[in-house]
mmCIF file of C-alpha atoms in Angstrom:
data_model
loop_
_atom_site.group_PDB
_atom_site.id
_atom_site.type_symbol
_atom_site.label_atom_id
_atom_site.label_comp_id
_atom_site.label_asym_id
_atom_site.label_seq_id
_atom_site.Cartn_x
_atom_site.Cartn_y
_atom_site.Cartn_z
ATOM 1 C CA UNK A 1 -70.137 -6.990 3.702
ATOM 2 C CA UNK A 2 -67.955 -9.904 2.821
ATOM 3 C CA UNK A 3 -65.498 -11.612 5.077
ATOM 4 C CA UNK A 4 -62.578 -9.997 3.250
ATOM 5 C CA UNK A 5 -63.786 -6.469 3.997
ATOM 6 C CA UNK A 6 -62.748 -6.487 7.685
ATOM 7 C CA UNK A 7 -59.332 -7.805 6.638
ATOM 8 C CA UNK A 8 -58.954 -4.942 4.135
ATOM 9 C CA UNK A 9 -59.984 -2.413 6.771
ATOM 10 C CA UNK A 10 -57.527 -3.848 9.289
ATOM 11 C CA UNK A 11 -54.756 -3.836 6.672
ATOM 12 C CA UNK A 12 -55.552 -0.228 5.771
ATOM 13 C CA UNK A 13 -55.564 0.808 9.448
ATOM 14 C CA UNK A 14 -52.241 -0.948 10.031
ATOM 15 C CA UNK A 15 -50.721 0.842 7.022
ATOM 16 C CA UNK A 16 -51.962 4.212 8.268
ATOM 17 C CA UNK A 17 -50.675 3.464 11.776
ATOM 18 C CA UNK A 18 -47.262 2.564 10.360
ATOM 19 C CA UNK A 19 -47.172 5.818 8.379
ATOM 20 C CA UNK A 20 -48.207 7.891 11.399
ATOM 21 C CA UNK A 21 -45.471 6.261 13.484
ATOM 22 C CA UNK A 22 -42.856 6.810 10.749
ATOM 23 C CA UNK A 23 -43.503 10.562 10.286
ATOM 24 C CA UNK A 24 -42.158 11.654 13.715
ATOM 25 C CA UNK A 25 -39.034 9.549 13.181
ATOM 26 C CA UNK A 26 -38.376 11.109 9.771
ATOM 27 C CA UNK A 27 -39.100 14.647 10.918
ATOM 28 C CA UNK A 28 -36.834 14.213 13.952
ATOM 29 C CA UNK A 29 -33.949 13.187 11.735
ATOM 30 C CA UNK A 30 -34.423 16.093 9.390
ATOM 31 C CA UNK A 31 -34.582 18.913 11.978
ATOM 32 C CA UNK A 32 -30.928 19.982 12.196
ATOM 33 C CA UNK A 33 -30.007 18.483 8.865
ATOM 34 C CA UNK A 34 -32.810 20.425 7.204
ATOM 35 C CA UNK A 35 -31.620 23.715 8.736
ATOM 36 C CA UNK A 36 -28.035 23.031 7.642
ATOM 37 C CA UNK A 37 -29.184 22.144 4.142
ATOM 38 C CA UNK A 38 -31.251 25.344 3.918
ATOM 39 C CA UNK A 39 -28.292 27.448 5.075
ATOM 40 C CA UNK A 40 -26.040 25.762 2.530
ATOM 41 C CA UNK A 41 -28.570 26.411 -0.227
ATOM 42 C CA UNK A 42 -28.846 30.095 0.746
ATOM 43 C CA UNK A 43 -25.049 30.482 0.706
ATOM 44 C CA UNK A 44 -24.758 28.835 -2.689
ATOM 45 C CA UNK A 45 -27.516 31.060 -4.110
ATOM 46 C CA UNK A 46 -25.679 34.154 -2.852
ATOM 47 C CA UNK A 47 -22.443 32.933 -4.373
ATOM 48 C CA UNK A 48 -24.145 32.185 -7.681
ATOM 49 C CA UNK A 49 -26.083 35.437 -7.751
ATOM 50 C CA UNK A 50 -25.347 37.038 -11.068
ATOM 51 C CA UNK A 51 -26.048 40.611 -12.075
ATOM 52 C CA UNK A 52 -27.302 39.328 -15.420
ATOM 53 C CA UNK A 53 -31.036 39.122 -15.901
ATOM 54 C CA UNK A 54 -33.353 38.018 -18.681
ATOM 55 C CA UNK A 55 -33.372 41.613 -19.959
ATOM 56 C CA UNK A 56 -30.813 44.379 -20.454
ATOM 57 C CA UNK A 57 -30.407 46.845 -17.608
ATOM 58 C CA UNK A 58 -28.006 49.484 -16.284
ATOM 59 C CA UNK A 59 -26.455 49.888 -12.854
ATOM 60 C CA UNK A 60 -25.239 53.321 -11.739
ATOM 61 C CA UNK A 61 -22.462 53.604 -9.151
ATOM 62 C CA UNK A 62 -21.135 56.677 -7.385
ATOM 63 C CA UNK A 63 -17.519 57.809 -7.073
ATOM 64 C CA UNK A 64 -16.929 55.343 -4.225
ATOM 65 C CA UNK A 65 -18.173 52.424 -6.343
ATOM 66 C CA UNK A 66 -21.429 51.924 -4.439
ATOM 67 C CA UNK A 67 -24.471 51.123 -6.575
ATOM 68 C CA UNK A 68 -26.893 54.000 -6.113
ATOM 69 C CA UNK A 69 -29.410 53.508 -8.905
ATOM 70 C CA UNK A 70 -30.672 51.210 -11.627
ATOM 71 C CA UNK A 71 -32.228 51.811 -14.996
ATOM 72 C CA UNK A 72 -34.531 49.070 -16.231
ATOM 73 C CA UNK A 73 -36.881 51.135 -18.384
ATOM 74 C CA UNK A 74 -36.343 49.875 -21.939
ATOM 75 C CA UNK A 75 -36.208 53.309 -23.593
ATOM 76 C CA UNK A 76 -33.435 54.609 -21.327
ATOM 77 C CA UNK A 77 -31.503 51.320 -21.414
ATOM 78 C CA UNK A 78 -31.478 51.542 -25.224
ATOM 79 C CA UNK A 79 -30.436 55.213 -24.976
ATOM 80 C CA UNK A 80 -27.435 54.309 -22.812
ATOM 81 C CA UNK A 81 -26.634 51.348 -25.027
ATOM 82 C CA UNK A 82 -26.533 53.705 -27.994
ATOM 83 C CA UNK A 83 -24.164 56.051 -26.152
ATOM 84 C CA UNK A 84 -21.884 53.091 -25.418
ATOM 85 C CA UNK A 85 -22.089 52.141 -29.085
ATOM 86 C CA UNK A 86 -21.271 55.720 -30.159
ATOM 87 C CA UNK A 87 -17.599 54.984 -29.556
ATOM 88 C CA UNK A 88 -17.511 53.337 -32.978
ATOM 89 C CA UNK A 89 -19.040 56.394 -34.703
ATOM 90 C CA UNK A 90 -17.117 59.259 -33.111
ATOM 91 C CA UNK A 91 -14.147 60.720 -34.998
ATOM 92 C CA UNK A 92 -11.945 61.366 -31.970
ATOM 93 C CA UNK A 93 -11.732 58.053 -30.168
ATOM 94 C CA UNK A 94 -8.741 57.429 -27.952
ATOM 95 C CA UNK A 95 -7.594 54.035 -26.815
ATOM 96 C CA UNK A 96 -6.639 53.513 -23.182
ATOM 97 C CA UNK A 97 -7.146 55.417 -19.948
ATOM 98 C CA UNK A 98 -4.241 57.886 -19.755
ATOM 99 C CA UNK A 99 -6.146 60.777 -21.307
ATOM 100 C CA UNK A 100 -8.615 60.955 -18.424
ATOM 101 C CA UNK A 101 -6.148 60.760 -15.504
ATOM 102 C CA UNK A 102 -7.073 64.269 -14.249
ATOM 103 C CA UNK A 103 -10.811 63.941 -14.811
ATOM 104 C CA UNK A 104 -13.175 63.865 -11.810
ATOM 105 C CA UNK A 105 -15.432 60.827 -11.904
ATOM 106 C CA UNK A 106 -19.135 61.551 -11.438
ATOM 107 C CA UNK A 107 -20.852 58.248 -12.173
ATOM 108 C CA UNK A 108 -19.980 54.823 -13.441
ATOM 109 C CA UNK A 109 -22.617 53.123 -15.559
ATOM 110 C CA UNK A 110 -22.511 49.369 -16.030
ATOM 111 C CA UNK A 111 -24.560 48.146 -18.946
ATOM 112 C CA UNK A 112 -25.586 44.503 -18.476
ATOM 113 C CA UNK A 113 -26.568 42.884 -21.744
ATOM 114 C CA UNK A 114 -28.688 39.743 -21.429
ATOM 115 C CA UNK A 115 -27.631 38.037 -24.679
ATOM 116 C CA UNK A 116 -24.746 37.553 -24.879
ATOM 117 C CA UNK A 117 -23.933 38.062 -21.225
ATOM 118 C CA UNK A 118 -21.670 41.091 -21.407
ATOM 119 C CA UNK A 119 -21.062 43.862 -18.879
ATOM 120 C CA UNK A 120 -19.640 47.082 -20.304
ATOM 121 C CA UNK A 121 -18.577 49.933 -18.026
ATOM 122 C CA UNK A 122 -18.860 53.610 -18.876
ATOM 123 C CA UNK A 123 -17.437 56.356 -16.696
ATOM 124 C CA UNK A 124 -18.584 59.964 -16.944
ATOM 125 C CA UNK A 125 -16.798 62.952 -15.468
ATOM 126 C CA UNK A 126 -17.785 66.329 -14.059
ATOM 127 C CA UNK A 127 -14.889 68.305 -15.541
ATOM 128 C CA UNK A 128 -14.635 66.607 -18.924
ATOM 129 C CA UNK A 129 -17.189 65.913 -21.625
ATOM 130 C CA UNK A 130 -15.389 62.685 -22.376
ATOM 131 C CA UNK A 131 -16.668 59.256 -21.453
ATOM 132 C CA UNK A 132 -14.528 56.215 -20.923
ATOM 133 C CA UNK A 133 -15.919 52.860 -21.981
ATOM 134 C CA UNK A 134 -14.142 49.780 -20.645
ATOM 135 C CA UNK A 135 -14.439 46.015 -20.548
ATOM 136 C CA UNK A 136 -14.595 45.949 -24.331
ATOM 137 C CA UNK A 137 -13.254 42.737 -25.854
ATOM 138 C CA UNK A 138 -9.795 43.058 -27.482
ATOM 139 C CA UNK A 139 -9.519 46.888 -27.169
ATOM 140 C CA UNK A 140 -10.290 46.933 -23.399
ATOM 141 C CA UNK A 141 -10.906 50.691 -23.030
ATOM 142 C CA UNK A 142 -11.686 53.711 -25.190
ATOM 143 C CA UNK A 143 -12.573 57.312 -24.490
ATOM 144 C CA UNK A 144 -14.447 59.809 -26.617
ATOM 145 C CA UNK A 145 -16.231 63.142 -26.403
ATOM 146 C CA UNK A 146 -19.939 63.117 -25.546
ATOM 147 C CA UNK A 147 -22.505 65.388 -27.158
ATOM 148 C CA UNK A 148 -23.828 68.151 -24.881
ATOM 149 C CA UNK A 149 -27.189 66.367 -24.512
ATOM 150 C CA UNK A 150 -25.582 63.025 -23.616
ATOM 151 C CA UNK A 151 -23.199 64.723 -21.185
ATOM 152 C CA UNK A 152 -26.117 66.397 -19.371
ATOM 153 C CA UNK A 153 -28.233 63.228 -19.210
ATOM 154 C CA UNK A 154 -25.404 61.038 -17.942
ATOM 155 C CA UNK A 155 -24.391 63.536 -15.265
ATOM 156 C CA UNK A 156 -28.020 63.908 -14.070
ATOM 157 C CA UNK A 157 -29.446 60.358 -14.132
ATOM 158 C CA UNK A 158 -32.215 61.028 -11.601
ATOM 159 C CA UNK A 159 -33.694 64.025 -13.381
ATOM 160 C CA UNK A 160 -32.860 63.323 -17.030
ATOM 161 C CA UNK A 161 -33.044 59.529 -17.106
ATOM 162 C CA UNK A 162 -35.505 57.244 -15.362
ATOM 163 C CA UNK A 163 -32.975 56.043 -12.808
ATOM 164 C CA UNK A 164 -34.495 54.327 -9.788
ATOM 165 C CA UNK A 165 -32.752 55.537 -6.642
ATOM 166 C CA UNK A 166 -31.575 52.654 -4.438
ATOM 167 C CA UNK A 167 -30.573 54.884 -1.510
ATOM 168 C CA UNK A 168 -33.456 55.909 0.710
#
């Protein structure tokens, strides 16, 4: 050993001692502040929580507007997307909501498209084979008659579509 080795060891020990003494001071300062910061971060995450995801998906709400199910299976999401898109191909498309004033709402489907971030709403009814699609840019809302197969699937999402029940 050289004469500088004990000096290096003493310097190293002093540095470690200084660090050990500093840690309790720093942790004491961060106790309440850390909790407050975590709570603030949680609140901001909740406020920023967006229904949009990296993939397309569908939310199903009941008559009262409570989300009761989700469809994330690609095949059924595309199926519902195609029904929403059928409004452009159907001969009898009506603009606005007045036509369906007396219809009894069964479910409201919200189709969340990942790119671009668009949410389109579709309402289906128990006493009418018409669907109403809303939140469409420029036009806002349209209604049109569903095929028998589409009417049955949309009014029975748990048995005819792969809807995941959120209510247990």
